[in-house]
Structures are given as C-alpha cells and as structure tokens.
Coordinates of C-alpha atoms in Angstrom, one line a residue:
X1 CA 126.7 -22.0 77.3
X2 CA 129.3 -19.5 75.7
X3 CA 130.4 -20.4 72.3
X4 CA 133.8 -21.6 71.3
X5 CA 135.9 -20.1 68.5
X6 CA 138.8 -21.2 66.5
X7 CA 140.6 -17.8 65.6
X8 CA 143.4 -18.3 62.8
X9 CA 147.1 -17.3 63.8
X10 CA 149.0 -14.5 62.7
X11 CA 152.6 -15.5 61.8
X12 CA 155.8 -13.1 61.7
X13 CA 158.1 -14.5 59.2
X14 CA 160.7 -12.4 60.2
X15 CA 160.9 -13.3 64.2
X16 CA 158.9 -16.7 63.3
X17 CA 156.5 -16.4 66.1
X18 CA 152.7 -16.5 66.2
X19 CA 150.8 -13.2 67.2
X20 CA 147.1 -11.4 67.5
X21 CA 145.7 -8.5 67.1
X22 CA 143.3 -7.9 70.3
X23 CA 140.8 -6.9 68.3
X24 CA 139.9 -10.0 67.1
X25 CA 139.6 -11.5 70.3
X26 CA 137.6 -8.4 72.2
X27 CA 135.0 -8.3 69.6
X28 CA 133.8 -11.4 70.2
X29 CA 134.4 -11.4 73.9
X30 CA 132.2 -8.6 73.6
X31 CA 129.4 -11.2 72.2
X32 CA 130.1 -13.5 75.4
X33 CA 132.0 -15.8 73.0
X34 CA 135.4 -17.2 74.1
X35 CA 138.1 -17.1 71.3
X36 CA 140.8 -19.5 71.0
X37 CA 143.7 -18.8 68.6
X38 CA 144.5 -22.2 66.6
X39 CA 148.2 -23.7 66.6
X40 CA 149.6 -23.1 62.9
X41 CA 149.5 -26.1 61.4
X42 CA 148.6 -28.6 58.8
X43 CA 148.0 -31.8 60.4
X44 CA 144.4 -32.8 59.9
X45 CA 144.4 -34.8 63.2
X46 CA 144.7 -31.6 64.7
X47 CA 142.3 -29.7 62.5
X48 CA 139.9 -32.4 62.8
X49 CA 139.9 -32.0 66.8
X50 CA 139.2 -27.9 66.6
X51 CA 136.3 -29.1 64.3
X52 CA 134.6 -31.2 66.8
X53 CA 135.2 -28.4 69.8
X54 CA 134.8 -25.0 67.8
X55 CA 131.6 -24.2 67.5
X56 CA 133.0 -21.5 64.4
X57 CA 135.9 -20.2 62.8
X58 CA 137.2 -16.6 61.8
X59 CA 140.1 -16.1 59.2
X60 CA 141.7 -13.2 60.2
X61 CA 144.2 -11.1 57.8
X62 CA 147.7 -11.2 57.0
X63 CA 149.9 -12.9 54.5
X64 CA 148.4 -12.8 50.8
X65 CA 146.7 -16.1 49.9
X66 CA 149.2 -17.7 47.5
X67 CA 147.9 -17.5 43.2
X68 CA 148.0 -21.1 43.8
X69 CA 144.8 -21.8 45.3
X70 CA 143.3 -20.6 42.8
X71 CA 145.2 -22.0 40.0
X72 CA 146.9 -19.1 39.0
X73 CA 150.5 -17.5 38.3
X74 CA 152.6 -15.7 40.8
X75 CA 153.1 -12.1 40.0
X76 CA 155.9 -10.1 41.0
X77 CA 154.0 -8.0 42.8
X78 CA 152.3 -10.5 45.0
X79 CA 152.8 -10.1 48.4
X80 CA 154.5 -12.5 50.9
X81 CA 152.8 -16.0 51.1
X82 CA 152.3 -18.1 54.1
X83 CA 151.7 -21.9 52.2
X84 CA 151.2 -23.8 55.5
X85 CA 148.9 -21.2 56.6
X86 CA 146.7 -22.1 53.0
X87 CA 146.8 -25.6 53.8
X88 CA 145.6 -25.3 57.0
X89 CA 142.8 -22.4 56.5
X90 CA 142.0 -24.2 53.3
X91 CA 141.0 -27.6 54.5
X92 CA 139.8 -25.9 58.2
X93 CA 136.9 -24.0 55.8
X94 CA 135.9 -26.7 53.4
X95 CA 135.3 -28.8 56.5
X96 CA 133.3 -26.5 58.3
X97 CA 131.6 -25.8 55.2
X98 CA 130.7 -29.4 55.1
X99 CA 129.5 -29.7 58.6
X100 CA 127.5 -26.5 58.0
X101 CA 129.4 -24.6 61.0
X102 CA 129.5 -20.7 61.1
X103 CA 132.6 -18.7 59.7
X104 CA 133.6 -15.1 59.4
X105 CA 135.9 -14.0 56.9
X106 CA 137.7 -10.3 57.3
X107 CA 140.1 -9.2 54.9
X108 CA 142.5 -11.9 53.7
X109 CA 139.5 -14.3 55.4
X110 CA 137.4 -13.0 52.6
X111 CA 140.2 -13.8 49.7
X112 CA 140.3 -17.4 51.3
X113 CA 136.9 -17.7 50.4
X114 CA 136.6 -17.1 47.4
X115 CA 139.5 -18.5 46.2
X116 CA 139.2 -22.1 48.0
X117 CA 136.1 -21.8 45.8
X118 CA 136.7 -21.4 42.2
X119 CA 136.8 -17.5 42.7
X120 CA 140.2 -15.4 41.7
X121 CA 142.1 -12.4 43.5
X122 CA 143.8 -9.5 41.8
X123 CA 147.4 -9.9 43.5
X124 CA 147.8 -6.0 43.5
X125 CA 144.7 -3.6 43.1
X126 CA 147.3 -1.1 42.1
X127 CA 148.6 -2.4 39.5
X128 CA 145.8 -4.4 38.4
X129 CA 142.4 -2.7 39.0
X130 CA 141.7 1.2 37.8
X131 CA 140.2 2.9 41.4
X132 CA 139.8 6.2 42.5
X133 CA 138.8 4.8 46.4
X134 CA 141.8 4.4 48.4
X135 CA 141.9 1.2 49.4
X136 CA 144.8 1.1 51.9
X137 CA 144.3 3.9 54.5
X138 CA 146.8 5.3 56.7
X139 CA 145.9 4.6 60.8
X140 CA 144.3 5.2 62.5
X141 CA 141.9 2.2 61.3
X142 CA 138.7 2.8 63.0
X143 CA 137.4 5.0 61.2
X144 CA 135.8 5.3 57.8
X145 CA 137.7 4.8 54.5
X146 CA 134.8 5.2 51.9
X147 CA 131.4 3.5 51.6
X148 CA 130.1 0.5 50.5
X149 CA 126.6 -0.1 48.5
X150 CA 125.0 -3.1 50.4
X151 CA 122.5 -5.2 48.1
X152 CA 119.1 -5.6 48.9
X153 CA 117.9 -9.1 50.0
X154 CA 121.3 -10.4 51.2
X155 CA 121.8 -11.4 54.9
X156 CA 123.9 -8.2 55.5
X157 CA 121.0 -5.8 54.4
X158 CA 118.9 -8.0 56.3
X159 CA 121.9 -7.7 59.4
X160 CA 122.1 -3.8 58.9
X161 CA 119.0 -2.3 57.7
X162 CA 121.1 0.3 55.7
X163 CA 121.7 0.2 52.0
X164 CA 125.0 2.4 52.5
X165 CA 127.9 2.2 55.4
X166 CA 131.0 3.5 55.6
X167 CA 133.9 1.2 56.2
X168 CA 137.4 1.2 56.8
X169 CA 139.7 -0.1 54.7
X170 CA 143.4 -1.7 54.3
X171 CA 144.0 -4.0 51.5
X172 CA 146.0 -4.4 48.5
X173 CA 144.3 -7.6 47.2
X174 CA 140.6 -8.4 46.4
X175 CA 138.3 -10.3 44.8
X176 CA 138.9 -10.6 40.9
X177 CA 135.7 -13.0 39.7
X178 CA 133.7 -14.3 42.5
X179 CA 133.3 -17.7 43.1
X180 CA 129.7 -19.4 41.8
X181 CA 129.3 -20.8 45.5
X182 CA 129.1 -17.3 47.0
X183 CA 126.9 -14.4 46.0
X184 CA 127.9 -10.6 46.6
X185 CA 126.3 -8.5 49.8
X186 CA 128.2 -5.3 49.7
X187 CA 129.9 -3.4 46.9
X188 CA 131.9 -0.3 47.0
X189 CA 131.8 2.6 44.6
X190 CA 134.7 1.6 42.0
X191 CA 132.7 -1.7 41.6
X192 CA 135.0 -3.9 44.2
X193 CA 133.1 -6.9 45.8
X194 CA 133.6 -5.9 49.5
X195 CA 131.2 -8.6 51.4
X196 CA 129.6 -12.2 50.4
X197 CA 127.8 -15.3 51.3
X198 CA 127.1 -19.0 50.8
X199 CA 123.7 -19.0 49.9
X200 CA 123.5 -22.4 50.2
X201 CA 124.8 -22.2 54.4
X202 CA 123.0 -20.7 57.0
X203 CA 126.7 -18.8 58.1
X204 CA 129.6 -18.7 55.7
X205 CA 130.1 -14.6 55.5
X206 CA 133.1 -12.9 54.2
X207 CA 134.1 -8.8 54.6
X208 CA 137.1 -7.0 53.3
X209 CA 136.7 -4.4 55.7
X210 CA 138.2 -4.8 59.5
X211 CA 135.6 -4.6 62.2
X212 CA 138.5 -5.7 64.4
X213 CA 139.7 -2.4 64.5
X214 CA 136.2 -0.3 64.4
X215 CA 133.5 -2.6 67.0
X216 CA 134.2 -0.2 69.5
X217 CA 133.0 2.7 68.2
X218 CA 131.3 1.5 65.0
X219 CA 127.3 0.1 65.7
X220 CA 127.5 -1.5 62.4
X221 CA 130.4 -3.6 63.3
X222 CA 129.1 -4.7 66.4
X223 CA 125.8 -6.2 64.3
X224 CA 128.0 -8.4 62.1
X225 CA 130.0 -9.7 64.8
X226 CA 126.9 -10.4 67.3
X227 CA 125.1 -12.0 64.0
X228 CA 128.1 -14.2 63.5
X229 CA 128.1 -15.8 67.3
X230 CA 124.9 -16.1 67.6
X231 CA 124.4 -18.1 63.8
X232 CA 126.2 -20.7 66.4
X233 CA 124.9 -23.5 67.8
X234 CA 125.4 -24.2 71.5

C-alpha cells in the first residue's frame, strides 16, 4: 500500500493563492509515496482528519516562522510572517509528535522545529551570526553550496555513511539554541546546526538544506527522502 503524505502549502501574499514547488512532490513520488498538499488552515477539525489519513508530514519552506513561537521580539529585519500558517504547522507537528508519526523538516520545516520546541532562531544570519559560508546561494540550487560535518551516531550518519556532504543552501534564518527535545546530526563549518532529531521518536528529522531541488542528481538526497517514507507505517 503506498503511503500518504500531508505536504504543507506555500502561500503568495501578494496574489493570495496557494502554490508548490514540484520538487517536493517528485521526490517522494520517486519513493512510490503519494503527496497531498494540505488546505491552509487552522481549524483543528480539519487538521485532525489529515492526522488520521496521513501517514507523515513534510514542512516545506517559505515565510519566516514568526519570533513569536518562540517567545521572542520581532526584529526589523525579520522576514515576512505567515501567522496562520504557524498555527497550523504548529499544532499539525505537536500532534504527530504525539502520535509518533514520521515528519520531515526542510529549511523553514527545520526552524518550525525547533522553535515549536523551546529552541530559538536568529531572524537574520547576516546581521546576527559572523559566517564566512554563504548561506543564500544564487540558482541554480541543485548543486553544492558548502559542506556539512555529520556527527557520528546520529540517524543521518547512520542514513549516509559519510561524515562529510556537500549541500546546497538558501537561507537567511537558522537555528540560534537548539531545542532540549532535539539533538544535532549535521553541522556546517561556521558552526551552524544544519540537521536534527527527536531522539526520543523513531522519525521527527529536520534539514536546512533543500533536497527538493538536488534528489535528482544528488544520491545523498535521495537516501534521506527514501529513509523518511519508508520510517512510515502502512
């Protein structure tokens, strides 16, 4: 039986419409999985239904996750907010969380995390974290941005075999302090958390990179996104 799961929408502010990238979608249609991109919304009665068909969830990128979540101060140089989008991602991974179902967090998925969990985010790596990686590379995005140290004795070392990769990379935000629930799989050179895990969950994995944009052509993309389907139940 192929596996159902719950993709989280991209929103345009600007036209006010819901959108995808493909990537998203192929890379797990390449794992025989079928992806269904969620209405955006709030309402738990909703959320509560995707939790009983979805056998997983991936947060995808996008919108910065509001200073709120994590009990912090807007800064100026924040980036745009989606609040309903919070809400929704918010109470769609504690749930799944509590009902011990996979999820796969890229990018902003990865900030969710760890800020839905006592973690913090700096709002601007620019402005607030000293770097000579660039961490917001100019397309095309399949490719290699700089490399990431992964930590020995961690799911994705045990995923990847390889204690260095080279991924890509386009973010202006990032985990700050990492959240106690989580522990850190992959680290880049300035010292920037790039991948986690809930220890105590047999799937709740989070990367900062986008294997969205590199599966076709990267073998080590392909390997997180076949271990994610197949940490689901049928």
């Amino acid at each position: 039986m192929r596996k159902v799961i719950g993709i989280m929408p991209l929103y345009d502010d600007e036209r006010e419409s819901y959108w995808m990238l493909p990537g998203y979608m192929k890379m797990l249609e390449a794992e025989n999985a079928i992806p269904m991109m969620l209405p955006l919304t709030a309402k738990t009665e909703e959320l509560d239904y995707f939790l009983m068909i979805c056998g997983g969830f991936l947060l995808t990128g996008g919108h910065d996750v509001s200073p709120s979540v994590y009990q912090s101060d807007k800064k100026p140089w924040c980036g745009q907010c989606c609040e309903i989008r919070d809400k929704m991602e918010t109470y769609l991974l504690k749930k799944a969380v509590e009902l011990d179902k996979s999820v796969l967090g890229i990018c902003r998925g990865i900030q969710l995390m760890n800020a839905c969990f006592g973690g913090t985010l700096y709002q601007d790596l620019h402005r607030e974290f000293v770097s000579s990686i660039n961490h917001q590379m100019k397309p095309p995005y399949h490719r290699a941005a700089h490399e990431v140290t992964i930590q020995k004795a961690t799911p994705l070392y045990h995923i990847l075999s390889r204690e260095k990769i080279g991924v890509n990379s386009y973010h202006h935000q990032a985990i700050k302090n990492l959240s106690p629930e989580f522990e850190a799989m992959a680290v880049a050179d300035d010292g920037l958390i790039e991948s986690i895990y809930m220890p105590s969950r047999k799937y709740i994995v989070g990367v900062q990179w986008h294997p969205e944009f590199s599966f076709e052509t990267d073998e080590n993309s392909r390997k997180i996104v076949k271990s994610f389907v197949e940490s689901i139940a049928t």
